[in-house]
mmCIF file of C-alpha atoms in Angstrom:
data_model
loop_
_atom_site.group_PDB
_atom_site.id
_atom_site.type_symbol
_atom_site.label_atom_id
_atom_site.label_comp_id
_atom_site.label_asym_id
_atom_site.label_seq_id
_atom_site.Cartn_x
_atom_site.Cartn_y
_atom_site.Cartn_z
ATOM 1 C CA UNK A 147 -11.592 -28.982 17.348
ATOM 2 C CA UNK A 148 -9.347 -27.176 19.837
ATOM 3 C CA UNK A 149 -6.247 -26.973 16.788
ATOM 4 C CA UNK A 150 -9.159 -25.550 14.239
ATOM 5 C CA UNK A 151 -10.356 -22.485 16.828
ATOM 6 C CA UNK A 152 -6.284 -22.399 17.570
ATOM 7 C CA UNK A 153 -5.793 -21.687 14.309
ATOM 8 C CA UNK A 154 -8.814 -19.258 13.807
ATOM 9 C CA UNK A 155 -7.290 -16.983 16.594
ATOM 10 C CA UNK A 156 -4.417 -16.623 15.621
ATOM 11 C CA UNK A 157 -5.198 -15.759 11.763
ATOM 12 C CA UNK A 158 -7.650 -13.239 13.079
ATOM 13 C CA UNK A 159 -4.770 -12.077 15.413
ATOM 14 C CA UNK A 160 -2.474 -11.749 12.398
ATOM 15 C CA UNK A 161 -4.959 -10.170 9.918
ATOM 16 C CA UNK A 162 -5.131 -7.493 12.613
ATOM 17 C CA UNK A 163 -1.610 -7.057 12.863
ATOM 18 C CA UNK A 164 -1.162 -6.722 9.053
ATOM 19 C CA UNK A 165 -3.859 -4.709 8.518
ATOM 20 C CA UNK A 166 -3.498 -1.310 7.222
ATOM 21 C CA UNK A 167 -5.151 1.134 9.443
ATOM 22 C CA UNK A 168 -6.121 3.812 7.501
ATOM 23 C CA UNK A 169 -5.169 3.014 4.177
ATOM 24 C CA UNK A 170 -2.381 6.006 3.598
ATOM 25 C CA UNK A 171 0.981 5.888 2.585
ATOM 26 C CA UNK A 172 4.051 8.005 3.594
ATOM 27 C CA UNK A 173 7.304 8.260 1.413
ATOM 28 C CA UNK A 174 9.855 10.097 3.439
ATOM 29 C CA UNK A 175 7.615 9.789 6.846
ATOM 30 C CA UNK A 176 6.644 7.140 9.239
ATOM 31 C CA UNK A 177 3.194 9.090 10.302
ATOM 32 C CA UNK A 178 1.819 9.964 6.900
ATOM 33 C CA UNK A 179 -1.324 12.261 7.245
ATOM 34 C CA UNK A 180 -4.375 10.874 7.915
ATOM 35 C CA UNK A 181 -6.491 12.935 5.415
ATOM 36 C CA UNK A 182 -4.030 12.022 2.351
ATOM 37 C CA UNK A 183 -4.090 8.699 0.671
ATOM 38 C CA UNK A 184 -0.252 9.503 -0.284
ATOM 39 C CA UNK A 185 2.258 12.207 1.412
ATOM 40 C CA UNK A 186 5.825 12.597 0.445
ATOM 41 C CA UNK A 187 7.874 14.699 2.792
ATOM 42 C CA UNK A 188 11.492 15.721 1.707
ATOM 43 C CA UNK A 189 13.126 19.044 1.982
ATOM 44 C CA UNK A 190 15.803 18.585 -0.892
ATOM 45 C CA UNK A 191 13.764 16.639 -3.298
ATOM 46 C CA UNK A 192 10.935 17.042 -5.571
ATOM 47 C CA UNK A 193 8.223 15.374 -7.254
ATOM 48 C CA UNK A 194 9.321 13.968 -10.772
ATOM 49 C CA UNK A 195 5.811 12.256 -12.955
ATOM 50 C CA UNK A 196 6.891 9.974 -15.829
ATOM 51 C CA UNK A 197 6.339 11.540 -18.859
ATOM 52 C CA UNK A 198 5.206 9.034 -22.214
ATOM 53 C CA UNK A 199 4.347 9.209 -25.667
ATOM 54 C CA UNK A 200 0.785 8.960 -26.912
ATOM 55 C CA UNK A 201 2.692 5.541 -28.052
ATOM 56 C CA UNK A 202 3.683 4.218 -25.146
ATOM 57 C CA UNK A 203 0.706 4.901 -23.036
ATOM 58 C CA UNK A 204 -1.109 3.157 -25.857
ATOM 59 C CA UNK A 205 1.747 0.224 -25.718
ATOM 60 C CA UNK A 206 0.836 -0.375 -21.606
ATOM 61 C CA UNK A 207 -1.367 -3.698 -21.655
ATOM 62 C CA UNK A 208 -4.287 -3.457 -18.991
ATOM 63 C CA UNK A 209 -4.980 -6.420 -16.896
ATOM 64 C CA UNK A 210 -8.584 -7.313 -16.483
#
């Protein structure tokens, strides 16, 4: 009993740890803003989208 609530604490311990707080992500930046879900910060680089075919974007399989 005492090695199953051992283990309990801790994994609730841990899920805290790993836990992503606010669920934002920073490229470039440690403290991404807290009102963006993603914010890049560089000051000699831009922002470069892939660009596809009607054909390839047709070729992508989507998982279910």
């Amino acid at each position: 009993m005492k090695k199953i609530i051992l283990f309990v604490a801790f994994f609730s311990m841990a899920s805290l740890l790993f836990a992503q707080e606010g669920k934002n992500v920073g490229i470039g930046t440690l403290t991404p803003s807290k009102s963006a879900a993603l914010d890049i910060q560089a000051i000699d680089k831009g922002l470069l989208i892939p660009r596809m075919s009607s054909q390839q974007r047709d070729a992508i399989q989507k998982s279910s």
